[in-house]
Amino acid sequence: MRIPMTEYLEIDLETERWRCRRCAHDLGPARGNYKEGTLVYNRDPTEIHRPLIDPGRYEFTFAPDPAWCRILEFYCPGCGTQIEAEYLPPGHPPTYDMQIDVDALKAQWAARPPGTVIPLGRDVTTEPLRVSGSNQ
Ligand SMILES: [Zn+2]
């Protein structure tokens, strides 16, 4: 059974693996950090937050200083969907933002009736929630 965790992430309880909800690409062990299975784009924050005033004339332009801040974008290697983004100091490792108690999740879902469906947002299909043992 695949359990949706975010809009783009799910956990396959049988294999205990993170998967992309768009393409089912394997992103690593569910007891670990899914970000280790993603592609990371280390972005200069001024690409996103452009200076509001002339950087040639002013030291502070209301844009983040790239010497102090980076934007890490995490993408699925299978389909290119952006899964997450975070602002961190340069050189800081990606954060560990979700540590799932897989054993508790398994117990929780074992107690639910077969075919239980979690309500999804309007942009996400129910396709990945099939109860079958298929990986696709
Ligand atoms: Zn994907």
Tab-separated table of N, CA, C and O and ligand atoms in Angstrom:
chain	number	residue	atom	x	y	z
A	1	MET	N	0.838	-1.178	0.000
A	1	MET	CA	0.000	0.000	0.000
A	1	MET	C	0.882	1.241	0.000
A	1	MET	O	1.877	1.305	0.695
A	2	ARG	N	0.484	2.201	-0.810
A	2	ARG	CA	1.224	3.457	-0.906
A	2	ARG	C	0.472	4.547	-0.151
A	2	ARG	O	-0.703	4.788	-0.418
A	3	ILE	N	1.156	5.204	0.743
A	3	ILE	CA	0.537	6.216	1.586
A	3	ILE	C	1.050	7.595	1.171
A	3	ILE	O	2.261	7.847	1.242
A	4	PRO	N	0.163	8.499	0.756
A	4	PRO	CA	0.623	9.844	0.394
A	4	PRO	C	1.097	10.598	1.630
A	4	PRO	O	0.436	10.598	2.669
A	5	MET	N	2.255	11.225	1.530
A	5	MET	CA	2.819	11.973	2.646
A	5	MET	C	2.798	13.481	2.374
A	5	MET	O	2.645	14.275	3.283
A	6	THR	N	3.033	13.857	1.125
A	6	THR	CA	2.912	15.251	0.692
A	6	THR	C	2.282	15.213	-0.698
A	6	THR	O	1.966	14.137	-1.214
A	7	GLU	N	2.166	16.369	-1.311
A	7	GLU	CA	1.590	16.411	-2.650
A	7	GLU	C	2.386	15.551	-3.630
A	7	GLU	O	1.818	14.955	-4.544
A	8	TYR	N	3.706	15.449	-3.445
A	8	TYR	CA	4.541	14.739	-4.416
A	8	TYR	C	5.277	13.534	-3.847
A	8	TYR	O	6.028	12.891	-4.571
A	9	LEU	N	5.082	13.218	-2.580
A	9	LEU	CA	5.798	12.102	-1.958
A	9	LEU	C	4.818	11.092	-1.377
A	9	LEU	O	3.785	11.469	-0.825
A	10	GLU	N	5.184	9.831	-1.477
A	10	GLU	CA	4.416	8.776	-0.837
A	10	GLU	C	5.387	7.737	-0.297
A	10	GLU	O	6.557	7.702	-0.682
A	11	ILE	N	4.892	6.911	0.619
A	11	ILE	CA	5.680	5.803	1.151
A	11	ILE	C	4.999	4.507	0.752
A	11	ILE	O	3.795	4.338	0.948
A	12	ASP	N	5.776	3.606	0.163
A	12	ASP	CA	5.305	2.263	-0.143
A	12	ASP	C	5.555	1.427	1.106
A	12	ASP	O	6.718	1.157	1.468
A	13	LEU	N	4.494	1.024	1.787
A	13	LEU	CA	4.652	0.322	3.066
A	13	LEU	C	5.248	-1.074	2.896
A	13	LEU	O	5.933	-1.561	3.782
A	14	GLU	N	5.003	-1.733	1.757
A	14	GLU	CA	5.554	-3.075	1.567
A	14	GLU	C	7.077	-3.034	1.425
A	14	GLU	O	7.788	-3.845	2.015
A	15	THR	N	7.571	-2.101	0.655
A	15	THR	CA	9.013	-2.021	0.415
A	15	THR	C	9.704	-1.050	1.365
A	15	THR	O	10.940	-0.996	1.388
A	16	GLU	N	8.920	-0.243	2.092
A	16	GLU	CA	9.446	0.793	2.993
A	16	GLU	C	10.364	1.748	2.230
A	16	GLU	O	11.495	2.021	2.627
A	17	ARG	N	9.839	2.263	1.108
A	17	ARG	CA	10.616	3.185	0.268
A	17	ARG	C	9.802	4.445	-0.001
A	17	ARG	O	8.579	4.399	-0.145
A	18	TRP	N	10.522	5.582	-0.057
A	18	TRP	CA	9.917	6.813	-0.552
A	18	TRP	C	9.735	6.683	-2.050
A	18	TRP	O	10.593	6.133	-2.737
A	19	ARG	N	8.620	7.219	-2.575
A	19	ARG	CA	8.381	7.224	-4.009
A	19	ARG	C	7.788	8.576	-4.421
A	19	ARG	O	7.088	9.213	-3.655
A	20	CYS	N	8.083	8.929	-5.675
A	20	CYS	CA	7.451	10.107	-6.272
A	20	CYS	C	6.004	9.749	-6.583
A	20	CYS	O	5.728	8.680	-7.128
A	21	ARG	N	5.070	10.637	-6.242
A	21	ARG	CA	3.658	10.350	-6.516
A	21	ARG	C	3.292	10.577	-7.972
A	21	ARG	O	2.244	10.133	-8.420
A	22	ARG	N	4.139	11.287	-8.709
A	22	ARG	CA	3.845	11.534	-10.128
A	22	ARG	C	4.295	10.372	-11.015
A	22	ARG	O	3.618	10.014	-11.956
A	23	CYS	N	5.478	9.799	-10.723
A	23	CYS	CA	6.025	8.784	-11.641
A	23	CYS	C	6.442	7.503	-10.923
A	23	CYS	O	6.937	6.582	-11.569
A	24	ALA	N	6.298	7.425	-9.606
A	24	ALA	CA	6.640	6.245	-8.801
A	24	ALA	C	8.142	5.984	-8.737
A	24	ALA	O	8.569	4.894	-8.354
A	25	HIS	N	8.958	6.958	-9.098
A	25	HIS	CA	10.414	6.791	-8.990
A	25	HIS	C	10.798	6.548	-7.529
A	25	HIS	O	10.297	7.218	-6.632
A	26	ASP	N	11.701	5.601	-7.298
A	26	ASP	CA	12.186	5.266	-5.957
A	26	ASP	C	13.126	6.372	-5.473
A	26	ASP	O	14.097	6.716	-6.142
A	27	LEU	N	12.835	6.919	-4.279
A	27	LEU	CA	13.642	8.015	-3.737
A	27	LEU	C	14.440	7.604	-2.499
A	27	LEU	O	15.058	8.453	-1.863
A	28	GLY	N	14.405	6.313	-2.153
A	28	GLY	CA	15.237	5.865	-1.038
A	28	GLY	C	14.423	5.280	0.099
A	28	GLY	O	13.201	5.224	0.051
A	29	PRO	N	15.137	4.837	1.155
A	29	PRO	CA	14.471	4.181	2.287
A	29	PRO	C	13.517	5.130	3.030
A	29	PRO	O	13.865	6.277	3.295
A	30	ALA	N	12.337	4.619	3.372
A	30	ALA	CA	11.341	5.436	4.070
A	30	ALA	C	11.796	5.802	5.477
A	30	ALA	O	11.273	6.734	6.074
A	31	ARG	N	12.769	5.077	5.996
A	31	ARG	CA	13.299	5.409	7.323
A	31	ARG	C	14.436	6.418	7.221
A	31	ARG	O	15.057	6.763	8.225
A	32	GLY	N	14.730	6.874	5.991
A	32	GLY	CA	15.790	7.857	5.777
A	32	GLY	C	15.218	9.143	5.196
A	32	GLY	O	14.014	9.356	5.170
A	33	ASN	N	16.127	10.003	4.737
A	33	ASN	CA	15.743	11.301	4.187
A	33	ASN	C	15.500	11.168	2.681
A	33	ASN	O	16.428	10.858	1.932
A	34	TYR	N	14.268	11.448	2.241
A	34	TYR	CA	13.931	11.321	0.817
A	34	TYR	C	14.799	12.232	-0.053
A	34	TYR	O	14.998	11.971	-1.244
A	35	LYS	N	15.321	13.304	0.524
A	35	LYS	CA	16.103	14.270	-0.275
A	35	LYS	C	17.369	13.647	-0.838
A	35	LYS	O	17.898	14.103	-1.850
A	36	GLU	N	17.868	12.565	-0.203
A	36	GLU	CA	19.063	11.888	-0.713
A	36	GLU	C	18.794	11.212	-2.050
A	36	GLU	O	19.730	10.909	-2.781
A	37	GLY	N	17.540	10.971	-2.396
A	37	GLY	CA	17.197	10.343	-3.665
A	37	GLY	C	16.775	11.331	-4.728
A	37	GLY	O	16.319	10.931	-5.796
A	38	THR	N	16.925	12.619	-4.465
A	38	THR	CA	16.472	13.633	-5.415
A	38	THR	C	17.655	14.296	-6.123
A	38	THR	O	18.803	14.153	-5.708
A	39	LEU	N	17.342	15.031	-7.173
A	39	LEU	CA	18.312	15.909	-7.812
A	39	LEU	C	18.216	17.251	-7.113
A	39	LEU	O	17.115	17.727	-6.835
A	40	VAL	N	19.357	17.882	-6.829
A	40	VAL	CA	19.370	19.133	-6.073
A	40	VAL	C	19.925	20.249	-6.951
A	40	VAL	O	20.982	20.104	-7.564
A	41	TYR	N	19.187	21.339	-7.002
A	41	TYR	CA	19.639	22.547	-7.700
A	41	TYR	C	19.936	23.592	-6.632
A	41	TYR	O	19.042	24.070	-5.951
A	42	ASN	N	21.223	23.912	-6.484
A	42	ASN	CA	21.691	24.884	-5.502
A	42	ASN	C	21.651	26.266	-6.151
A	42	ASN	O	22.537	26.634	-6.910
A	43	ARG	N	20.595	27.019	-5.861
A	43	ARG	CA	20.353	28.270	-6.598
A	43	ARG	C	20.831	29.501	-5.864
A	43	ARG	O	20.742	29.602	-4.645
A	44	ASP	N	21.294	30.456	-6.661
A	44	ASP	CA	21.591	31.799	-6.165
A	44	ASP	C	20.238	32.465	-5.870
A	44	ASP	O	19.394	32.563	-6.757
A	45	PRO	N	20.027	32.917	-4.631
A	45	PRO	CA	18.709	33.474	-4.295
A	45	PRO	C	18.348	34.742	-5.067
A	45	PRO	O	17.169	35.075	-5.199
A	46	THR	N	19.365	35.433	-5.616
A	46	THR	CA	19.040	36.648	-6.372
A	46	THR	C	18.402	36.321	-7.725
A	46	THR	O	17.866	37.202	-8.386
A	47	GLU	N	18.465	35.033	-8.147
A	47	GLU	CA	17.741	34.624	-9.354
A	47	GLU	C	16.234	34.627	-9.100
A	47	GLU	O	15.447	34.821	-10.020
A	48	ILE	N	15.859	34.363	-7.861
A	48	ILE	CA	14.447	34.276	-7.492
A	48	ILE	C	13.942	35.628	-6.977
A	48	ILE	O	12.872	36.092	-7.361
A	49	HIS	N	14.739	36.226	-6.102
A	49	HIS	CA	14.358	37.503	-5.475
A	49	HIS	C	15.295	38.583	-6.022
A	49	HIS	O	16.357	38.856	-5.454
A	50	ARG	N	14.926	39.152	-7.117
A	50	ARG	CA	15.756	40.156	-7.794
A	50	ARG	C	15.879	41.416	-6.931
A	50	ARG	O	14.947	41.754	-6.187
A	51	PRO	N	17.018	42.131	-7.049
A	51	PRO	CA	17.158	43.396	-6.319
A	51	PRO	C	16.036	44.360	-6.699
A	51	PRO	O	15.651	44.458	-7.871
A	52	LEU	N	15.523	45.062	-5.697
A	52	LEU	CA	14.448	46.025	-5.945
A	52	LEU	C	15.001	47.401	-6.282
A	52	LEU	O	14.292	48.218	-6.862
A	53	ILE	N	16.263	47.627	-5.897
A	53	ILE	CA	16.914	48.892	-6.227
A	53	ILE	C	18.269	48.593	-6.856
A	53	ILE	O	18.755	47.470	-6.776
A	54	ASP	N	18.861	49.553	-7.497
A	54	ASP	CA	20.080	49.381	-8.287
A	54	ASP	C	21.238	48.847	-7.434
A	54	ASP	O	21.749	49.565	-6.566
A	55	PRO	N	21.703	47.598	-7.711
A	55	PRO	CA	22.818	47.056	-6.929
A	55	PRO	C	24.146	47.764	-7.226
A	55	PRO	O	25.085	47.655	-6.449
A	56	GLY	N	24.203	48.508	-8.326
A	56	GLY	CA	25.397	49.290	-8.626
A	56	GLY	C	25.530	50.509	-7.733
A	56	GLY	O	26.627	51.044	-7.548
A	57	ARG	N	24.426	50.960	-7.168
A	57	ARG	CA	24.445	52.172	-6.340
A	57	ARG	C	24.280	51.882	-4.853
A	57	ARG	O	24.667	52.696	-4.024
A	58	TYR	N	23.672	50.721	-4.536
A	58	TYR	CA	23.371	50.439	-3.133
A	58	TYR	C	23.913	49.083	-2.710
A	58	TYR	O	23.868	48.133	-3.481
A	59	GLU	N	24.399	49.014	-1.461
A	59	GLU	CA	24.896	47.744	-0.928
A	59	GLU	C	23.737	46.805	-0.621
A	59	GLU	O	23.806	45.615	-0.896
A	60	PHE	N	22.681	47.337	-0.049
A	60	PHE	CA	21.526	46.507	0.322
A	60	PHE	C	20.371	46.795	-0.627
A	60	PHE	O	19.924	47.929	-0.750
A	61	THR	N	19.914	45.751	-1.323
A	61	THR	CA	18.948	45.933	-2.415
A	61	THR	C	17.626	45.224	-2.177
A	61	THR	O	16.813	45.121	-3.072
A	62	PHE	N	17.412	44.691	-0.988
A	62	PHE	CA	16.224	43.889	-0.640
A	62	PHE	C	16.254	42.505	-1.277
A	62	PHE	O	15.282	41.776	-1.221
A	63	ALA	N	17.382	42.129	-1.895
A	63	ALA	CA	17.561	40.767	-2.408
A	63	ALA	C	18.435	40.003	-1.413
A	63	ALA	O	19.338	40.578	-0.822
A	64	PRO	N	18.194	38.702	-1.228
A	64	PRO	CA	19.028	37.927	-0.307
A	64	PRO	C	20.489	37.923	-0.762
A	64	PRO	O	20.780	37.872	-1.962
A	65	ASP	N	21.401	37.978	0.193
A	65	ASP	CA	22.834	37.960	-0.095
A	65	ASP	C	23.259	36.512	-0.346
A	65	ASP	O	23.161	35.671	0.551
A	66	PRO	N	23.759	36.197	-1.571
A	66	PRO	CA	24.140	34.814	-1.875
A	66	PRO	C	25.273	34.291	-0.987
A	66	PRO	O	25.458	33.084	-0.865
A	67	ALA	N	26.015	35.177	-0.329
A	67	ALA	CA	27.067	34.740	0.591
A	67	ALA	C	26.470	34.222	1.902
A	67	ALA	O	27.155	33.557	2.674
A	68	TRP	N	25.193	34.528	2.135
A	68	TRP	CA	24.537	34.136	3.385
A	68	TRP	C	23.369	33.179	3.186
A	68	TRP	O	22.899	32.558	4.132
A	69	CYS	N	22.875	33.101	1.968
A	69	CYS	CA	21.647	32.321	1.736
A	69	CYS	C	21.712	31.630	0.376
A	69	CYS	O	22.155	32.214	-0.604
A	70	ARG	N	21.293	30.370	0.344
A	70	ARG	CA	21.140	29.626	-0.902
A	70	ARG	C	19.735	29.032	-0.916
A	70	ARG	O	19.137	28.822	0.134
A	71	ILE	N	19.235	28.778	-2.099
A	71	ILE	CA	17.949	28.093	-2.223
A	71	ILE	C	18.221	26.720	-2.822
A	71	ILE	O	18.760	26.613	-3.928
A	72	LEU	N	17.898	25.681	-2.063
A	72	LEU	CA	18.040	24.318	-2.567
A	72	LEU	C	16.684	23.849	-3.072
A	72	LEU	O	15.701	23.861	-2.331
A	73	GLU	N	16.652	23.460	-4.345
A	73	GLU	CA	15.434	22.917	-4.938
A	73	GLU	C	15.652	21.430	-5.161
A	73	GLU	O	16.690	21.030	-5.687
A	74	PHE	N	14.663	20.616	-4.779
A	74	PHE	CA	14.776	19.167	-4.875
A	74	PHE	C	13.813	18.661	-5.943
A	74	PHE	O	12.614	18.942	-5.887
A	75	TYR	N	14.371	17.909	-6.919
A	75	TYR	CA	13.587	17.425	-8.057
A	75	TYR	C	13.607	15.909	-8.135
A	75	TYR	O	14.624	15.277	-7.825
A	76	CYS	N	12.517	15.335	-8.588
A	76	CYS	CA	12.445	13.894	-8.840
A	76	CYS	C	13.324	13.562	-10.046
A	76	CYS	O	13.156	14.163	-11.108
A	77	PRO	N	14.256	12.597	-9.916
A	77	PRO	CA	15.089	12.209	-11.061
A	77	PRO	C	14.292	11.506	-12.157
A	77	PRO	O	14.735	11.444	-13.294
A	78	GLY	N	13.110	10.992	-11.823
A	78	GLY	CA	12.318	10.266	-12.800
A	78	GLY	C	11.500	11.148	-13.713
A	78	GLY	O	11.414	10.902	-14.914
A	79	CYS	N	10.889	12.197	-13.156
A	79	CYS	CA	9.964	13.018	-13.956
A	79	CYS	C	10.268	14.510	-13.900
A	79	CYS	O	9.635	15.290	-14.609
A	80	GLY	N	11.192	14.925	-13.052
A	80	GLY	CA	11.563	16.336	-12.994
A	80	GLY	C	10.632	17.192	-12.157
A	80	GLY	O	10.789	18.414	-12.124
A	81	THR	N	9.684	16.609	-11.475
A	81	THR	CA	8.789	17.391	-10.625
A	81	THR	C	9.559	17.961	-9.438
A	81	THR	O	10.330	17.251	-8.801
A	82	GLN	N	9.346	19.247	-9.176
A	82	GLN	CA	9.967	19.850	-7.999
A	82	GLN	C	9.205	19.374	-6.768
A	82	GLN	O	8.010	19.609	-6.637
A	83	ILE	N	9.912	18.703	-5.883
A	83	ILE	CA	9.302	18.099	-4.701
A	83	ILE	C	9.334	19.035	-3.506
A	83	ILE	O	8.395	19.087	-2.715
A	84	GLU	N	10.413	19.794	-3.377
A	84	GLU	CA	10.588	20.640	-2.187
A	84	GLU	C	11.600	21.729	-2.519
A	84	GLU	O	12.368	21.607	-3.474
A	85	ALA	N	11.603	22.795	-1.723
A	85	ALA	CA	12.612	23.851	-1.805
A	85	ALA	C	12.846	24.364	-0.395
A	85	ALA	O	11.934	24.357	0.429
A	86	GLU	N	14.087	24.760	-0.132
A	86	GLU	CA	14.372	25.313	1.191
A	86	GLU	C	15.491	26.342	1.099
A	86	GLU	O	16.330	26.278	0.218
A	87	TYR	N	15.467	27.293	2.044
A	87	TYR	CA	16.473	28.338	2.143
A	87	TYR	C	17.443	27.940	3.247
A	87	TYR	O	17.017	27.679	4.370
A	88	LEU	N	18.738	27.910	2.900
A	88	LEU	CA	19.752	27.507	3.871
A	88	LEU	C	21.006	28.359	3.704
A	88	LEU	O	21.262	28.901	2.625
A	89	PRO	N	21.843	28.441	4.754
A	89	PRO	CA	23.145	29.093	4.598
A	89	PRO	C	23.997	28.277	3.622
A	89	PRO	O	23.860	27.053	3.562
A	90	PRO	N	24.897	28.924	2.868
A	90	PRO	CA	25.746	28.179	1.927
A	90	PRO	C	26.514	27.068	2.637
A	90	PRO	O	27.059	27.271	3.725
A	91	GLY	N	26.530	25.887	2.036
A	91	GLY	CA	27.258	24.755	2.589
A	91	GLY	C	26.492	23.940	3.604
A	91	GLY	O	26.936	22.857	3.978
A	92	HIS	N	25.352	24.443	4.054
A	92	HIS	CA	24.546	23.684	5.021
A	92	HIS	C	23.937	22.474	4.318
A	92	HIS	O	23.421	22.598	3.218
A	93	PRO	N	24.000	21.289	4.936
A	93	PRO	CA	23.382	20.121	4.290
A	93	PRO	C	21.865	20.261	4.253
A	93	PRO	O	21.283	20.993	5.064
A	94	PRO	N	21.218	19.572	3.330
A	94	PRO	CA	19.741	19.606	3.285
A	94	PRO	C	19.154	19.196	4.630
A	94	PRO	O	19.705	18.324	5.309
A	95	THR	N	18.059	19.819	5.014
A	95	THR	CA	17.432	19.496	6.294
A	95	THR	C	16.737	18.136	6.217
A	95	THR	O	16.414	17.646	5.134
A	96	TYR	N	16.526	17.581	7.371
A	96	TYR	CA	15.827	16.301	7.505
A	96	TYR	C	14.432	16.677	8.004
A	96	TYR	O	14.187	16.725	9.203
A	97	ASP	N	13.523	16.976	7.065
A	97	ASP	CA	12.252	17.596	7.453
A	97	ASP	C	11.126	16.615	7.769
A	97	ASP	O	10.120	17.015	8.348
A	98	MET	N	11.273	15.361	7.411
A	98	MET	CA	10.230	14.375	7.735
A	98	MET	C	10.883	13.073	8.177
A	98	MET	O	11.549	12.417	7.377
A	99	GLN	N	10.724	12.738	9.428
A	99	GLN	CA	11.204	11.447	9.930
A	99	GLN	C	9.974	10.642	10.302
A	99	GLN	O	9.311	10.914	11.310
A	100	ILE	N	9.663	9.655	9.475
A	100	ILE	CA	8.427	8.910	9.609
A	100	ILE	C	8.635	7.671	10.479
A	100	ILE	O	9.599	6.925	10.294
A	101	ASP	N	7.706	7.451	11.413
A	101	ASP	CA	7.696	6.218	12.198
A	101	ASP	C	6.990	5.165	11.338
A	101	ASP	O	5.763	5.038	11.356
A	102	VAL	N	7.776	4.438	10.545
A	102	VAL	CA	7.224	3.503	9.560
A	102	VAL	C	6.436	2.385	10.246
A	102	VAL	O	5.382	1.974	9.756
A	103	ASP	N	6.910	1.920	11.382
A	103	ASP	CA	6.194	0.848	12.091
A	103	ASP	C	4.819	1.335	12.556
A	103	ASP	O	3.824	0.607	12.432
A	104	ALA	N	4.738	2.549	13.067
A	104	ALA	CA	3.453	3.107	13.497
A	104	ALA	C	2.538	3.339	12.295
A	104	ALA	O	1.325	3.110	12.369
A	105	LEU	N	3.111	3.779	11.180
A	105	LEU	CA	2.322	3.996	9.961
A	105	LEU	C	1.739	2.672	9.462
A	105	LEU	O	0.563	2.603	9.068
A	106	LYS	N	2.548	1.618	9.506
A	106	LYS	CA	2.057	0.302	9.095
A	106	LYS	C	0.916	-0.162	10.004
A	106	LYS	O	-0.096	-0.675	9.526
A	107	ALA	N	1.073	0.012	11.302
A	107	ALA	CA	0.031	-0.400	12.248
A	107	ALA	C	-1.246	0.410	12.029
A	107	ALA	O	-2.363	-0.129	12.062
A	108	GLN	N	-1.088	1.697	11.777
A	108	GLN	CA	-2.238	2.568	11.544
A	108	GLN	C	-3.012	2.115	10.313
A	108	GLN	O	-4.237	2.018	10.333
A	109	TRP	N	-2.289	1.795	9.238
A	109	TRP	CA	-2.974	1.416	8.002
A	109	TRP	C	-3.481	-0.014	8.025
A	109	TRP	O	-4.436	-0.350	7.340
A	110	ALA	N	-2.864	-0.859	8.826
A	110	ALA	CA	-3.351	-2.236	8.950
A	110	ALA	C	-4.724	-2.259	9.617
A	110	ALA	O	-5.515	-3.173	9.387
A	111	ALA	N	-5.011	-1.255	10.432
A	111	ALA	CA	-6.286	-1.199	11.147
A	111	ALA	C	-7.406	-0.588	10.311
A	111	ALA	O	-8.570	-0.612	10.722
A	112	ARG	N	-7.073	-0.038	9.149
A	112	ARG	CA	-8.098	0.604	8.310
A	112	ARG	C	-8.700	-0.408	7.336
A	112	ARG	O	-8.028	-1.346	6.907
A	113	PRO	N	-9.946	-0.212	6.960
A	113	PRO	CA	-10.563	-1.138	6.010
A	113	PRO	C	-9.886	-1.054	4.639
A	113	PRO	O	-9.393	0.008	4.257
A	114	PRO	N	-9.851	-2.187	3.917
A	114	PRO	CA	-9.260	-2.172	2.571
A	114	PRO	C	-9.966	-1.143	1.689
A	114	PRO	O	-11.169	-0.955	1.809
A	115	GLY	N	-9.205	-0.502	0.834
A	115	GLY	CA	-9.780	0.483	-0.074
A	115	GLY	C	-9.913	1.866	0.519
A	115	GLY	O	-10.483	2.747	-0.106
A	116	THR	N	-9.406	2.087	1.719
A	116	THR	CA	-9.462	3.421	2.325
A	116	THR	C	-8.744	4.414	1.423
A	116	THR	O	-7.633	4.161	0.983
A	117	VAL	N	-9.396	5.523	1.150
A	117	VAL	CA	-8.825	6.544	0.275
A	117	VAL	C	-8.684	7.836	1.063
A	117	VAL	O	-9.611	8.267	1.750
A	118	ILE	N	-7.509	8.441	0.954
A	118	ILE	CA	-7.276	9.735	1.585
A	118	ILE	C	-7.724	10.825	0.618
A	118	ILE	O	-7.349	10.796	-0.554
A	119	PRO	N	-8.525	11.783	1.064
A	119	PRO	CA	-8.936	12.859	0.169
A	119	PRO	C	-7.711	13.624	-0.342
A	119	PRO	O	-6.813	13.938	0.439
A	120	LEU	N	-7.686	13.887	-1.624
A	120	LEU	CA	-6.539	14.533	-2.240
A	120	LEU	C	-6.907	15.908	-2.760
A	120	LEU	O	-8.071	16.207	-2.963
A	121	GLY	N	-5.880	16.710	-3.018
A	121	GLY	CA	-6.085	18.013	-3.624
A	121	GLY	C	-6.575	17.865	-5.045
A	121	GLY	O	-6.467	16.800	-5.647
A	122	ARG	N	-7.105	18.935	-5.596
A	122	ARG	CA	-7.704	18.862	-6.927
A	122	ARG	C	-6.703	18.580	-8.033
A	122	ARG	O	-7.074	18.113	-9.103
A	123	ASP	N	-5.383	18.826	-7.801
A	123	ASP	CA	-4.387	18.619	-8.849
A	123	ASP	C	-3.707	17.266	-8.784
A	123	ASP	O	-2.825	16.972	-9.567
A	124	VAL	N	-4.095	16.425	-7.842
A	124	VAL	CA	-3.440	15.126	-7.679
A	124	VAL	C	-4.439	14.025	-7.990
A	124	VAL	O	-5.537	14.014	-7.457
A	125	THR	N	-4.036	13.108	-8.844
A	125	THR	CA	-4.932	12.010	-9.197
A	125	THR	C	-4.929	10.963	-8.091
A	125	THR	O	-4.036	10.913	-7.266
A	126	THR	N	-5.916	10.109	-8.097
A	126	THR	CA	-5.971	9.033	-7.120
A	126	THR	C	-5.223	7.811	-7.609
A	126	THR	O	-5.126	6.830	-6.905
A	127	GLU	N	-4.673	7.864	-8.813
A	127	GLU	CA	-4.009	6.704	-9.415
A	127	GLU	C	-2.957	6.052	-8.496
A	127	GLU	O	-2.981	4.849	-8.320
A	128	PRO	N	-2.044	6.826	-7.854
A	128	PRO	CA	-1.011	6.171	-7.036
A	128	PRO	C	-1.564	5.500	-5.774
A	128	PRO	O	-0.856	4.796	-5.125
A	129	LEU	N	-2.834	5.706	-5.428
A	129	LEU	CA	-3.370	5.156	-4.201
A	129	LEU	C	-3.952	3.756	-4.357
A	129	LEU	O	-4.509	3.236	-3.425
A	130	ARG	N	-3.789	3.149	-5.514
A	130	ARG	CA	-4.326	1.800	-5.693
A	130	ARG	C	-3.802	0.867	-4.606
A	130	ARG	O	-2.667	0.984	-4.181
A	131	VAL	N	-4.600	-0.059	-4.204
A	131	VAL	CA	-4.257	-0.943	-3.102
A	131	VAL	C	-3.468	-2.164	-3.588
A	131	VAL	O	-2.889	-2.892	-2.808
A	132	SER	N	-3.372	-2.351	-4.907
A	132	SER	CA	-2.683	-3.521	-5.440
A	132	SER	C	-1.202	-3.489	-5.066
A	132	SER	O	-0.672	-2.492	-4.644
A	133	GLY	N	-0.523	-4.612	-5.273
A	133	GLY	CA	0.892	-4.701	-4.962
A	133	GLY	C	1.796	-4.210	-6.080
A	133	GLY	O	3.002	-4.273	-5.990
A	134	SER	N	1.202	-3.679	-7.148
A	134	SER	CA	1.985	-3.220	-8.304
A	134	SER	C	2.832	-2.012	-7.928
A	134	SER	O	2.440	-1.195	-7.122
A	135	ASN	N	3.984	-1.903	-8.552
A	135	ASN	CA	4.854	-0.744	-8.345
A	135	ASN	C	4.545	0.367	-9.320
A	135	ASN	O	5.133	1.419	-9.260
A	136	GLN	N	3.703	0.150	-10.299
A	136	GLN	CA	3.399	1.182	-11.297
A	136	GLN	C	1.996	1.729	-11.137
A	136	GLN	O	1.130	1.179	-10.652
B	1	ZN	ZN	8.733	11.621	-10.403
